[in-house]
Amino acid sequence: MKFSAMAVSALLSFFLIGPACFAQASDEEQQARLKEIKQRIDSLQRELNQVKSERDQLLKDLEDNEKDISELLQRIDKIKTDMQSRGEKLQELKQEEKQLEESRRSMQRRVEQEVAAAYRLGRQEQIKLLLNQQDPQHIARQLRYHDYFLKQRNRVIGDYVTTLEELSTVSSGIQREQDTLARERDQLEQQRRALTSAQKNRQRTLDKLAQQLASKSSELDKLHGDRSRLQRLVDEVGRAIASLINPSDQTPFAKQRGRMQWPAQGRRANAFGQRRANGITWTGVTLRANAGSPVKAIHRGRVVFADYLRGQGMLVILDHGDGYMSLYGQNQSLTRAIGEWVERGDTIARVGNTGGAAESGLYFEIRHRGKPQDPTVWCT
C-alpha cells in the first residue's frame, strides 16, 4: 500500500462525490474537480515514492518493515480483544454450569423422593382408592389429591429433564469456547513470532540507514526531505478538503485555545521552534511515551489522512474545520480510518517509533491553513 495514492483517493471518494460537499455545484463540476485533485495527488505520490538512491531504497525498506509491524500489532490487538471477550463468556458459562449443577442435584433428590412415593402407592393406586373408600366425598377428595400428586410428580420430572438438557448445552458451549481460545492462543503466538522477525528486519534496515546518514550533510538532506514531504502532503490535503462542510453544532477549534488536553501522556522532548543541532527548527512537539500507549484526539474532527508517510511513520491527520488540522506521527499502529469522525479524547492510534525514530514517542503538530502553530498555546 503506497502512502498517499490509496489513502487520499479514498478520502476524496468518501467526501468529494457527495452533494453536501459542493451544494451548488453540478455533477459534471464535481467529477471534473475530483479528477483534477486525483491527478495532482497521484503525481505527488509518484514523486515522493520514487527511489533515487540507495538511501531512498533503504527508506522504502523501512516503510515496508514498519507497515508490516503495524499490521501485525493490529492483528495481535484484535486477537487479544477476542480472547478477552471469549474468556469473559467462558466464565459466564462456567458460572451458569455451576448453578445448573446445583439445581440438578437438588432436583435429583426430589425426583428420587417422587419415584419412591409413586412406588409405595403402586401401579393401581386410583382403583385401590375407589375400592377402599365408602364416603363419596372422601373418595372425590382423595382422587383430587392423587391427581395433584401425579401432576406434581410429572412437573418435577419434567423440570429435571429440562435442567439436564440445559446443562448439556452449557457444557458443550464451554467446550467450544475452550477450543476456540486454544486456537486463538496458537494464532497469537504465531503473530508474535512474525512480529519478532519483522522487528529484527527493521533494526537491520535502521543500522544500514545509520551508516548512510553518518555525515551531517546526509542527515540534513533527510530532514529537509521529511519536512518537505509533510508540508506538501498537508498542502494537498488542505486544498482537497477546502470545500468540505463541517457540522454547524461543532465547537470552533479556535475557541478551545489553551483548553485542550495533550494527545498523549509523556515528557516533552523538545520545544516548538527550538533549533536542532543541524540548524532545522522544530515545527511540532515530540512527547516521550511508552510504546502502545493511547494517542487521543485533542478536538472533534474528521480523519483526513491515516497512512504511512516517509519520515513521519504511521501518521494520522484530523481536520477540525476553519483551516485547523492536528497531526499525530511516529505511531505504532492506527485505530481509525479515513472519513471517520472522532470526538475529543477518542483513541486514534498507539504510540510507537515508526518513521525511523530511535525512541518511542508521539510527534504532534497543530496547523492553521498549513502553517505550524505552537502546541503549548493550545494544549494545557
Tab-separated table of C-alpha atoms in Angstrom:
chain	number	residue	atom	x	y	z
A	1	MET	CA	0.000	0.000	0.000
A	2	LYS	CA	1.536	3.255	-1.110
A	3	PHE	CA	1.455	6.092	1.285
A	4	SER	CA	-0.886	8.571	-0.336
A	5	ALA	CA	-2.490	7.347	-3.549
A	6	MET	CA	-4.845	4.900	-1.864
A	7	ALA	CA	-5.299	6.913	1.304
A	8	VAL	CA	-6.029	10.296	-0.248
A	9	SER	CA	-8.030	8.767	-3.113
A	10	ALA	CA	-10.198	7.005	-0.542
A	11	LEU	CA	-10.591	10.290	1.287
A	12	LEU	CA	-11.589	12.118	-1.866
A	13	SER	CA	-14.004	9.404	-2.954
A	14	PHE	CA	-15.573	9.422	0.504
A	15	PHE	CA	-16.049	13.169	0.750
A	16	LEU	CA	-15.950	14.892	-2.600
A	17	ILE	CA	-18.561	12.906	-4.508
A	18	GLY	CA	-21.334	13.658	-2.008
A	19	PRO	CA	-23.695	16.594	-2.667
A	20	ALA	CA	-23.034	18.104	0.761
A	21	CYS	CA	-19.506	18.955	-0.295
A	22	PHE	CA	-20.498	21.090	-3.251
A	23	ALA	CA	-24.058	22.084	-2.611
A	24	GLN	CA	-24.164	24.478	-5.558
A	25	ALA	CA	-22.024	22.516	-7.987
A	26	SER	CA	-23.295	20.291	-10.798
A	27	ASP	CA	-22.339	16.618	-11.101
A	28	GLU	CA	-20.048	17.461	-14.018
A	29	GLU	CA	-18.204	20.081	-11.962
A	30	GLN	CA	-17.833	17.677	-9.074
A	31	GLN	CA	-16.398	14.967	-11.309
A	32	ALA	CA	-14.036	17.414	-13.007
A	33	ARG	CA	-12.812	18.688	-9.624
A	34	LEU	CA	-12.395	15.141	-8.365
A	35	LYS	CA	-10.409	14.106	-11.435
A	36	GLU	CA	-8.158	17.153	-11.163
A	37	ILE	CA	-7.367	16.556	-7.486
A	38	LYS	CA	-6.750	12.833	-8.011
A	39	GLN	CA	-4.285	13.600	-10.797
A	40	ARG	CA	-2.442	16.080	-8.576
A	41	ILE	CA	-2.260	13.637	-5.665
A	42	ASP	CA	-1.177	10.756	-7.919
A	43	SER	CA	1.619	12.877	-9.372
A	44	LEU	CA	2.784	13.844	-5.889
A	45	GLN	CA	2.647	10.226	-4.758
A	46	ARG	CA	4.812	9.022	-7.644
A	47	GLU	CA	7.371	11.721	-6.962
A	48	LEU	CA	7.586	11.131	-3.225
A	49	ASN	CA	7.881	7.352	-3.586
A	50	GLN	CA	10.463	7.406	-6.343
A	51	VAL	CA	13.642	5.533	-5.385
A	52	LYS	CA	16.547	7.773	-6.385
A	53	SER	CA	19.437	6.331	-4.402
A	54	GLU	CA	20.490	3.546	-2.087
A	55	ARG	CA	19.324	5.640	0.851
A	56	ASP	CA	15.892	6.072	-0.725
A	57	GLN	CA	15.690	2.306	-1.166
A	58	LEU	CA	16.569	1.810	2.486
A	59	LEU	CA	13.870	4.296	3.477
A	60	LYS	CA	11.393	2.376	1.325
A	61	ASP	CA	12.505	-0.852	3.010
A	62	LEU	CA	11.996	0.802	6.390
A	63	GLU	CA	8.495	1.870	5.352
A	64	ASP	CA	7.671	-1.730	4.379
A	65	ASN	CA	9.147	-3.050	7.647
A	66	GLU	CA	7.189	-0.619	9.803
A	67	LYS	CA	3.949	-1.197	7.915
A	68	ASP	CA	4.351	-4.938	8.478
A	69	ILE	CA	4.931	-4.333	12.183
A	70	SER	CA	1.902	-2.033	12.409
A	71	GLU	CA	-0.361	-4.595	10.732
A	72	LEU	CA	0.945	-7.383	12.976
A	73	LEU	CA	0.311	-5.286	16.089
A	74	GLN	CA	-3.237	-4.577	14.920
A	75	ARG	CA	-3.847	-8.307	14.428
A	76	ILE	CA	-2.379	-9.064	17.861
A	77	ASP	CA	-4.633	-6.425	19.462
A	78	LYS	CA	-7.679	-7.931	17.735
A	79	ILE	CA	-6.811	-11.457	18.853
A	80	LYS	CA	-6.263	-10.232	22.432
A	81	THR	CA	-9.618	-8.424	22.387
A	82	ASP	CA	-11.364	-11.538	21.058
A	83	MET	CA	-9.653	-13.689	23.671
A	84	GLN	CA	-10.708	-11.344	26.459
A	85	SER	CA	-14.308	-11.398	25.230
A	86	ARG	CA	-14.285	-15.185	24.953
A	87	GLY	CA	-12.684	-15.501	28.379
A	88	GLU	CA	-15.490	-13.439	29.901
A	89	LYS	CA	-18.091	-15.529	28.090
A	90	LEU	CA	-16.378	-18.710	29.295
A	91	GLN	CA	-16.547	-17.518	32.903
A	92	GLU	CA	-20.254	-16.729	32.483
A	93	LEU	CA	-20.879	-20.211	31.064
A	94	LYS	CA	-18.954	-21.845	33.904
A	95	GLN	CA	-20.981	-19.874	36.450
A	96	GLU	CA	-24.179	-20.932	34.699
A	97	GLU	CA	-22.959	-24.536	34.677
A	98	LYS	CA	-22.297	-24.358	38.417
A	99	GLN	CA	-25.805	-23.051	39.110
A	100	LEU	CA	-27.379	-25.677	36.854
A	101	GLU	CA	-25.371	-28.433	38.536
A	102	GLU	CA	-26.654	-27.285	41.953
A	103	SER	CA	-30.201	-27.293	40.586
A	104	ARG	CA	-29.649	-30.739	39.079
A	105	ARG	CA	-28.533	-32.224	42.416
A	106	SER	CA	-31.487	-30.647	44.217
A	107	MET	CA	-33.957	-31.855	41.600
A	108	GLN	CA	-32.421	-35.323	41.567
A	109	ARG	CA	-33.200	-35.677	45.268
A	110	ARG	CA	-36.788	-34.545	44.661
A	111	VAL	CA	-37.181	-36.932	41.726
A	112	GLU	CA	-35.906	-39.773	43.874
A	113	GLN	CA	-38.475	-38.863	46.543
A	114	GLU	CA	-41.278	-38.696	43.970
A	115	VAL	CA	-40.308	-42.042	42.462
A	116	ALA	CA	-40.182	-43.646	45.894
A	117	ALA	CA	-43.637	-42.241	46.741
A	118	ALA	CA	-45.031	-43.499	43.441
A	119	TYR	CA	-43.619	-46.953	44.124
A	120	ARG	CA	-45.290	-47.052	47.530
A	121	LEU	CA	-48.682	-46.157	46.060
A	122	GLY	CA	-48.418	-48.912	43.495
A	123	ARG	CA	-49.452	-49.011	39.863
A	124	GLN	CA	-53.216	-49.312	40.548
A	125	GLU	CA	-53.466	-46.639	43.240
A	126	GLN	CA	-56.640	-44.940	41.866
A	127	ILE	CA	-58.566	-48.234	41.712
A	128	LYS	CA	-57.433	-49.079	45.237
A	129	LEU	CA	-58.698	-45.741	46.487
A	130	LEU	CA	-62.123	-46.363	44.947
A	131	LEU	CA	-62.421	-49.861	46.381
A	132	ASN	CA	-61.223	-48.987	49.887
A	133	GLN	CA	-63.403	-45.911	50.476
A	134	GLN	CA	-67.131	-45.738	51.214
A	135	ASP	CA	-67.767	-41.978	51.588
A	136	PRO	CA	-68.211	-40.389	48.110
A	137	GLN	CA	-66.973	-37.001	49.311
A	138	HIS	CA	-63.923	-38.592	50.824
A	139	ILE	CA	-63.330	-40.570	47.641
A	140	ALA	CA	-63.546	-37.386	45.493
A	141	ARG	CA	-61.200	-35.539	47.811
A	142	GLN	CA	-58.680	-38.374	47.734
A	143	LEU	CA	-58.831	-38.558	43.943
A	144	ARG	CA	-58.114	-34.805	43.705
A	145	TYR	CA	-55.108	-35.237	45.997
A	146	HIS	CA	-53.965	-38.158	43.892
A	147	ASP	CA	-54.348	-36.175	40.660
A	148	TYR	CA	-52.403	-33.278	42.163
A	149	PHE	CA	-49.673	-35.677	43.240
A	150	LEU	CA	-49.360	-37.104	39.709
A	151	LYS	CA	-49.153	-33.611	38.158
A	152	GLN	CA	-46.568	-32.541	40.720
A	153	ARG	CA	-44.533	-35.674	40.033
A	154	ASN	CA	-44.639	-35.074	36.268
A	155	ARG	CA	-43.671	-31.406	36.712
A	156	VAL	CA	-40.689	-32.296	38.900
A	157	ILE	CA	-39.503	-34.924	36.438
A	158	GLY	CA	-40.043	-32.514	33.516
A	159	ASP	CA	-38.038	-29.769	35.236
A	160	TYR	CA	-35.281	-32.262	35.940
A	161	VAL	CA	-35.107	-33.346	32.293
A	162	THR	CA	-35.066	-29.688	31.150
A	163	THR	CA	-32.218	-28.922	33.572
A	164	LEU	CA	-30.244	-31.875	32.242
A	165	GLU	CA	-30.706	-30.623	28.682
A	166	GLU	CA	-29.638	-27.084	29.643
A	167	LEU	CA	-26.620	-28.446	31.469
A	168	SER	CA	-25.633	-30.449	28.394
A	169	THR	CA	-25.981	-27.362	26.172
A	170	VAL	CA	-23.889	-25.209	28.534
A	171	SER	CA	-21.213	-27.904	28.816
A	172	SER	CA	-20.989	-28.089	25.009
A	173	GLY	CA	-20.714	-24.283	24.865
A	174	ILE	CA	-17.878	-24.336	27.383
A	175	GLN	CA	-16.006	-26.921	25.322
A	176	ARG	CA	-16.440	-24.840	22.141
A	177	GLU	CA	-15.182	-21.690	23.842
A	178	GLN	CA	-12.192	-23.547	25.274
A	179	ASP	CA	-11.328	-24.976	21.845
A	180	THR	CA	-11.629	-21.533	20.226
A	181	LEU	CA	-9.454	-19.962	22.922
A	182	ALA	CA	-6.807	-22.620	22.340
A	183	ARG	CA	-6.784	-21.849	18.599
A	184	GLU	CA	-6.565	-18.112	19.275
A	185	ARG	CA	-3.631	-18.651	21.636
A	186	ASP	CA	-1.837	-20.515	18.841
A	187	GLN	CA	-2.622	-17.680	16.389
A	188	LEU	CA	-1.383	-15.126	18.899
A	189	GLU	CA	1.890	-16.992	19.315
A	190	GLN	CA	2.345	-17.176	15.515
A	191	GLN	CA	1.711	-13.428	15.183
A	192	ARG	CA	4.186	-12.696	17.973
A	193	ARG	CA	6.872	-14.751	16.260
A	194	ALA	CA	6.196	-12.920	12.991
A	195	LEU	CA	6.383	-9.612	14.882
A	196	THR	CA	9.759	-10.527	16.354
A	197	SER	CA	11.064	-11.334	12.863
A	198	ALA	CA	9.702	-8.063	11.438
A	199	GLN	CA	11.278	-6.067	14.261
A	200	LYS	CA	14.667	-7.688	13.557
A	201	ASN	CA	14.332	-6.777	9.866
A	202	ARG	CA	13.517	-3.198	10.856
A	203	GLN	CA	16.573	-2.984	13.091
A	204	ARG	CA	18.823	-4.238	10.298
A	205	THR	CA	17.408	-1.587	7.968
A	206	LEU	CA	17.924	1.105	10.619
A	207	ASP	CA	21.540	0.030	11.080
A	208	LYS	CA	22.162	0.355	7.341
A	209	LEU	CA	20.466	3.764	7.312
A	210	ALA	CA	22.631	4.931	10.202
A	211	GLN	CA	25.696	4.148	8.129
A	212	GLN	CA	24.256	6.064	5.175
A	213	LEU	CA	23.448	9.079	7.401
A	214	ALA	CA	26.782	9.112	9.199
A	215	SER	CA	27.617	12.561	7.864
A	216	LYS	CA	25.737	15.686	8.963
A	217	SER	CA	25.043	16.669	5.377
A	218	SER	CA	23.266	13.368	4.681
A	219	GLU	CA	21.200	13.704	7.850
A	220	LEU	CA	20.331	17.289	6.972
A	221	ASP	CA	19.220	16.245	3.490
A	222	LYS	CA	16.956	13.612	5.018
A	223	LEU	CA	15.396	16.063	7.473
A	224	HIS	CA	14.771	18.593	4.711
A	225	GLY	CA	13.182	15.844	2.638
A	226	ASP	CA	10.987	14.711	5.541
A	227	ARG	CA	9.803	18.266	6.189
A	228	SER	CA	9.137	18.877	2.505
A	229	ARG	CA	7.072	15.694	2.164
A	230	LEU	CA	4.962	16.559	5.190
A	231	GLN	CA	4.393	20.146	4.034
A	232	ARG	CA	3.380	19.066	0.552
A	233	LEU	CA	1.018	16.435	1.937
A	234	VAL	CA	-0.603	18.958	4.283
A	235	ASP	CA	-0.978	21.476	1.452
A	236	GLU	CA	-2.550	18.926	-0.900
A	237	VAL	CA	-4.932	17.577	1.743
A	238	GLY	CA	-5.817	21.135	2.774
A	239	ARG	CA	-6.723	22.049	-0.783
A	240	ALA	CA	-8.658	18.822	-1.258
A	241	ILE	CA	-10.863	19.350	1.813
A	242	ALA	CA	-11.262	23.131	1.473
A	243	SER	CA	-14.845	22.767	0.265
A	244	LEU	CA	-15.971	20.260	2.869
A	245	ILE	CA	-18.763	21.414	5.141
A	246	ASN	CA	-18.392	20.854	8.894
A	247	PRO	CA	-21.374	20.376	11.239
A	248	SER	CA	-22.887	23.642	12.426
A	249	ASP	CA	-23.095	22.398	16.021
A	250	GLN	CA	-19.357	21.741	16.298
A	251	THR	CA	-17.459	23.887	18.797
A	252	PRO	CA	-14.954	26.008	16.818
A	253	PHE	CA	-11.377	24.867	17.269
A	254	ALA	CA	-10.195	28.442	17.897
A	255	LYS	CA	-12.460	28.746	20.949
A	256	GLN	CA	-10.629	25.845	22.621
A	257	ARG	CA	-7.312	27.673	22.619
A	258	GLY	CA	-5.453	26.832	25.840
A	259	ARG	CA	-8.138	24.353	26.956
A	260	MET	CA	-7.288	21.141	25.103
A	261	GLN	CA	-5.510	18.149	26.606
A	262	TRP	CA	-2.267	16.789	25.187
A	263	PRO	CA	-2.831	13.779	22.925
A	264	ALA	CA	-0.520	11.505	24.944
A	265	GLN	CA	0.873	11.342	28.445
A	266	GLY	CA	4.610	11.899	28.337
A	267	ARG	CA	7.570	14.219	28.690
A	268	ARG	CA	8.072	16.858	26.001
A	269	ALA	CA	11.396	16.106	24.343
A	270	ASN	CA	11.650	19.438	22.530
A	271	ALA	CA	10.036	22.849	22.302
A	272	PHE	CA	8.212	24.302	19.324
A	273	GLY	CA	10.583	26.479	17.298
A	274	GLN	CA	13.627	25.090	19.083
A	275	ARG	CA	16.674	24.868	16.833
A	276	ARG	CA	18.178	21.434	16.349
A	277	ALA	CA	21.904	20.745	16.239
A	278	ASN	CA	21.719	20.642	12.441
A	279	GLY	CA	20.066	24.066	12.240
A	280	ILE	CA	16.497	22.985	11.429
A	281	THR	CA	13.828	24.191	13.847
A	282	TRP	CA	11.046	22.067	15.295
A	283	THR	CA	7.549	22.661	13.865
A	284	GLY	CA	5.926	20.375	16.414
A	285	VAL	CA	6.492	18.665	19.740
A	286	THR	CA	7.644	15.116	20.470
A	287	LEU	CA	6.074	13.542	23.542
A	288	ARG	CA	8.126	10.694	25.004
A	289	ALA	CA	5.639	7.963	25.876
A	290	ASN	CA	5.581	4.200	26.253
A	291	ALA	CA	5.063	2.178	23.078
A	292	GLY	CA	1.478	1.067	22.725
A	293	SER	CA	0.005	3.779	24.949
A	294	PRO	CA	-3.070	5.530	23.505
A	295	VAL	CA	-2.951	8.588	21.275
A	296	LYS	CA	-6.109	10.667	21.702
A	297	ALA	CA	-7.789	13.290	19.545
A	298	ILE	CA	-7.440	16.769	21.029
A	299	HIS	CA	-10.709	18.009	19.496
A	300	ARG	CA	-13.644	16.744	17.485
A	301	GLY	CA	-12.647	16.215	13.872
A	302	ARG	CA	-12.637	14.092	10.764
A	303	VAL	CA	-9.801	11.744	9.798
A	304	VAL	CA	-8.420	13.047	6.504
A	305	PHE	CA	-5.203	11.014	6.404
A	306	ALA	CA	-4.318	7.703	8.044
A	307	ASP	CA	-1.345	6.003	6.432
A	308	TYR	CA	2.428	5.815	6.324
A	309	LEU	CA	4.421	8.915	5.344
A	310	ARG	CA	8.162	8.636	4.951
A	311	GLY	CA	9.887	10.470	7.785
A	312	GLN	CA	6.701	10.585	9.899
A	313	GLY	CA	5.875	6.885	10.093
A	314	MET	CA	2.262	5.909	10.689
A	315	LEU	CA	0.545	9.293	10.519
A	316	VAL	CA	-2.974	10.489	11.356
A	317	ILE	CA	-4.266	13.913	10.331
A	318	LEU	CA	-7.528	15.306	11.702
A	319	ASP	CA	-9.439	18.156	10.089
A	320	HIS	CA	-11.175	20.358	12.675
A	321	GLY	CA	-12.661	22.906	10.296
A	322	ASP	CA	-11.836	26.588	9.698
A	323	GLY	CA	-8.425	25.578	8.330
A	324	TYR	CA	-7.247	23.862	11.525
A	325	MET	CA	-5.591	20.429	11.489
A	326	SER	CA	-3.825	18.297	14.079
A	327	LEU	CA	-1.114	15.800	13.092
A	328	TYR	CA	-0.047	12.694	15.025
A	329	GLY	CA	3.072	10.893	13.770
A	330	GLN	CA	5.507	8.044	14.562
A	331	ASN	CA	2.610	5.836	15.705
A	332	GLN	CA	2.945	2.132	16.269
A	333	SER	CA	-0.483	1.454	14.752
A	334	LEU	CA	-3.610	3.354	13.718
A	335	THR	CA	-7.081	2.674	15.115
A	336	ARG	CA	-9.138	4.969	12.877
A	337	ALA	CA	-9.661	5.099	9.130
A	338	ILE	CA	-10.083	7.922	6.643
A	339	GLY	CA	-13.512	9.520	6.729
A	340	GLU	CA	-14.306	8.646	10.353
A	341	TRP	CA	-15.457	11.325	12.771
A	342	VAL	CA	-13.780	11.264	16.173
A	343	GLU	CA	-14.649	13.030	19.394
A	344	ARG	CA	-12.227	14.723	21.754
A	345	GLY	CA	-10.481	12.057	23.813
A	346	ASP	CA	-11.128	9.201	21.364
A	347	THR	CA	-8.167	6.886	20.793
A	348	ILE	CA	-6.959	7.287	17.209
A	349	ALA	CA	-3.572	5.492	17.331
A	350	ARG	CA	-0.963	3.824	19.534
A	351	VAL	CA	2.372	5.401	20.407
A	352	GLY	CA	5.368	3.939	18.565
A	353	ASN	CA	8.673	4.771	16.914
A	354	THR	CA	7.901	4.402	13.203
A	355	GLY	CA	9.490	6.661	10.622
A	356	GLY	CA	12.958	5.693	11.840
A	357	ALA	CA	12.636	7.235	15.311
A	358	ALA	CA	15.171	5.943	17.821
A	359	GLU	CA	12.776	6.098	20.813
A	360	SER	CA	9.069	5.575	21.224
A	361	GLY	CA	7.000	8.725	21.338
A	362	LEU	CA	4.365	10.807	19.571
A	363	TYR	CA	5.262	13.564	17.160
A	364	PHE	CA	2.462	16.146	17.380
A	365	GLU	CA	1.680	19.246	15.348
A	366	ILE	CA	-1.163	21.759	15.086
A	367	ARG	CA	-1.549	23.672	11.838
A	368	HIS	CA	-3.733	26.531	10.660
A	369	ARG	CA	-4.061	26.866	6.914
A	370	GLY	CA	-0.920	24.757	6.564
A	371	LYS	CA	1.246	26.831	8.929
A	372	PRO	CA	2.583	25.201	12.140
A	373	GLN	CA	1.243	26.513	15.464
A	374	ASP	CA	2.833	26.234	18.897
A	375	PRO	CA	1.005	23.288	20.579
A	376	THR	CA	1.731	24.677	24.063
A	377	VAL	CA	-0.541	27.621	23.277
A	378	TRP	CA	-3.418	25.273	22.544
A	379	CYS	CA	-2.891	22.399	24.985
A	380	THR	CA	-2.822	22.674	28.733
